[in-house]
Amino acid sequence: MSYQIAVLAGDGIGPEVMAQARKVLAAAEQRFELNIEYSEYDIGGIAIDNHGCPLPKETLAGCEAADAILFGSVGGPKWEGLPPDSQPERGALLPLRAHFGLFCNLRPAKLHEGLEHLSPLRADISARGFDLVCVRELTGGIYFGKPKGRQGEGEAEEAFDTMRYSRKEIRRIATIAFETARGRRGKVTSVDKANVLACSVLWREVVEEVAKEFPDVTLEHIYIDNATMQLLRRPDEFDVMLCSNLFGDIISDEIAMLTGSMGLLSSASMNESGFGLYEPAGGSAPDIAGKGVANPIAQILSAALMLRHSLKQEDAAAAIERAVGKALSEGFLTGELATDAAAAKTTAEMGDFIAKAV
Amino acid sequence: MSYQIAVLAGDGIGPEVMAQARKVLAAAEQRFELNIEYSEYDIGGIAIDNHGCPLPKETLAGCEAADAILFGSVGGPKWEGLPPDSQPERGALLPLRAHFGLFCNLRPAKLHEGLEHLSPLRADISARGFDLVCVRELTGGIYFGKPKGRQGEGEAEEAFDTMRYSRKEIRRIATIAFETARGRRGKVTSVDKANVLACSVLWREVVEEVAKEFPDVTLEHIYIDNATMQLLRRPDEFDVMLCSNLFGDIISDEIAMLTGSMGLLSSASMNESGFGLYEPAGGSAPDIAGKGVANPIAQILSAALMLRHSLKQEDAAAAIERAVGKALSEGFLTGELATDAAAAKTTAEMGDFIAKAV
Ligand SMILES: CC(C)[C@H](C(=O)O)[C@@H](O)C(=O)O
Ligand SMILES: CC(C)[C@H](C(=O)O)[C@@H](O)C(=O)O
């Protein structure tokens, strides 16, 4: 099998963690006899510096020619003063999502055994552990709804955004949430604000319809405000959280923080034909960039998700995930996770360890 | 001085905690020689049962004739099957907010000394304590923006909501946030999603303008997704959180849960002329209603907020708050707060203690 991957390392720690993911992919290619070709393109801040815009034409063309995008991270203080549309994060991620119709965002967040102390939750709550996945709709809702803009003058000037969802959009993301739950603990919690939003009322209706096709999966509805609260008290009682674009943005970040180890979390954004963008959840972390201390695991697990979802190489994906599990269970940890700072591993040491384990 | 108060006890634990607030108010009236008249009206589920709608005409007329509304809580399983617009919470609270123009919602959340163990946060984080107030815009944004509705047929049927903010609306709530910060630790954190929403871009602009009039107050901006995260890691670094309607709904509930003691939290919703609605943050808690175990403190503190903000009786308000502080610091606690269940006080015992202390 032969594949084309567009590699968009980006800014901050992006390039250094990407180098480790490439190491691990090389090991997997050898072991599973895959033939993957990589093409590197600028994205985000570095693309602004080199080409004057966060998502250059060549980058987009490269992504179009590929089977999947392996994304690092974008953004940093250097570009924070730019107008919103030109900023690295917004100017790179949103157009990529829209262009490729990446409507389905999967963000798993699991509290790993032995890492409970990193969670910001009280010891008795984190001791119960949790294993969640947020299924977030990524190309609709208030992110892309029209009209969006400004009108009027002086103090009466107003801005407006439109939240918009069709039955079709809700159905396809809900179906993925139920399918995902079927392969896990069989529970979907749909997050909405049906006591206020017309979109949420339709959302509930369609989710109820989809639920009928999955009698083996339990469905519950929760308001976004209550969800934010209950995740703090009883995260172990949730399995799959189904969210619209805006609520998923909030919930996925909250559950990521609940693990206390953002350097372990990856995310997959996919379209209907299996094409996808795979990225770490943690951001570009400009404060530690270039120091060789960033945790490459989120990037490595993103590569595993890419193998699974876009390249359909389940064995290779699972092998990488096992190798990561080995590092964690053997206490082979980078600085932000290690209790003993002196024993902390570097970015490259972690990449080597996992590549070897694969 | 003579005042008129509309008392809307509502459902669940509403009536029993309201009875305690009335006791405490009676004590304050005596000590500070106030003359307060109370008129009781049905609201929420009980109003649906008695009058067929959650906010009957007589209730609204009674509120119009009053100087302030003392609100209990509404809702319960009995009315959950009703269509959204007819439900107790939405059908009572949203119209009251709109009718009286209660644009300013203050929700304080403080971790009380000695109650740190109740917070769902890790011991070393809760040990640092926190003292936050969410200043939430309450009559604009996506809650009330038009158009809102549905159109189309079949799978193409779609629902839409409009988020809308004018400079004027943003300016008046931002001004209150800065004034509030001035009387506290001098820091405003404005919560938005300016990397996605046109409303948030305008929000930031106007907040920056208002900030210029308060050179003694520090301003920072944070995205809603990041705010949800940072509150878990470093709640002690925030002071006043300035939020639009939807984001304030989420943030105020998150910070309430972070205290771990919802039975202590009250909220004030005010308009430009000082008229206000005062209510506990905790909800109607139908599971413990009628058992005499609910914590009346949130309701009692709501009465104190009413005395301060609508009746301008600062001394009486402060006396009630001191009396509540006495109960907490002496370990006089209701069941959900008490470590020793046998020593837990009833709803009425708590009311008596605080009334006496006033
Ligand atoms: C950068 C921003 C536009 C983006 C979003 O809000 O979706 C980010 O927060 C995310 O969650 O991937
Ligand atoms: C009942 C509901 C409409 C309301 C809101 O969303 O404002 C509630 O959650 C609140 O925060 O007071």
CSV table of N, CA and C in Angstrom, one decimal, chain A residues 12 70 134 147 169 172 177 181 204 244 284 317 326 331 348:
chain,number,residue,atom,x,y,z
A,12,GLY,N,5.9,27.0,16.9
A,12,GLY,CA,6.1,26.6,18.3
A,12,GLY,C,6.8,25.2,18.4
A,70,LEU,N,-1.3,15.6,8.4
A,70,LEU,CA,-0.7,15.5,9.7
A,70,LEU,C,-0.3,16.9,10.1
A,134,CYS,N,-15.2,13.3,23.0
A,134,CYS,CA,-16.1,14.3,22.6
A,134,CYS,C,-16.2,14.2,21.0
A,147,PRO,N,-26.1,35.1,8.1
A,147,PRO,CA,-25.2,36.2,8.0
A,147,PRO,C,-24.3,36.3,9.3
A,169,GLU,N,-27.2,17.8,8.8
A,169,GLU,CA,-25.9,18.0,9.5
A,169,GLU,C,-25.9,17.4,10.9
A,172,ARG,N,-25.8,13.4,10.6
A,172,ARG,CA,-24.6,12.7,10.3
A,172,ARG,C,-23.6,12.7,11.4
A,177,ALA,N,-21.6,9.6,16.6
A,177,ALA,CA,-21.5,9.5,18.0
A,177,ALA,C,-22.1,8.2,18.5
A,181,ALA,N,-20.1,5.2,20.4
A,181,ALA,CA,-20.5,4.7,21.7
A,181,ALA,C,-20.7,3.1,21.6
A,204,ARG,N,-32.0,18.1,19.5
A,204,ARG,CA,-32.6,17.1,20.3
A,204,ARG,C,-33.5,16.2,19.5
A,244,SER,N,-22.5,20.2,19.4
A,244,SER,CA,-22.4,21.1,18.2
A,244,SER,C,-21.0,21.8,18.2
A,284,SER,N,0.5,25.3,20.4
A,284,SER,CA,1.9,25.4,20.0
A,284,SER,C,2.9,25.7,21.1
A,317,ALA,N,-1.8,1.4,13.7
A,317,ALA,CA,-2.3,2.4,14.6
A,317,ALA,C,-2.2,1.8,16.0
A,326,LYS,N,3.2,1.6,26.7
A,326,LYS,CA,4.4,1.1,27.3
A,326,LYS,C,5.3,2.2,28.0
A,331,GLY,N,6.8,4.5,33.2
A,331,GLY,CA,7.2,5.7,33.8
A,331,GLY,C,8.3,6.4,33.0
A,348,ALA,N,13.2,14.0,22.1
A,348,ALA,CA,13.8,13.1,21.2
A,348,ALA,C,13.9,11.7,21.8
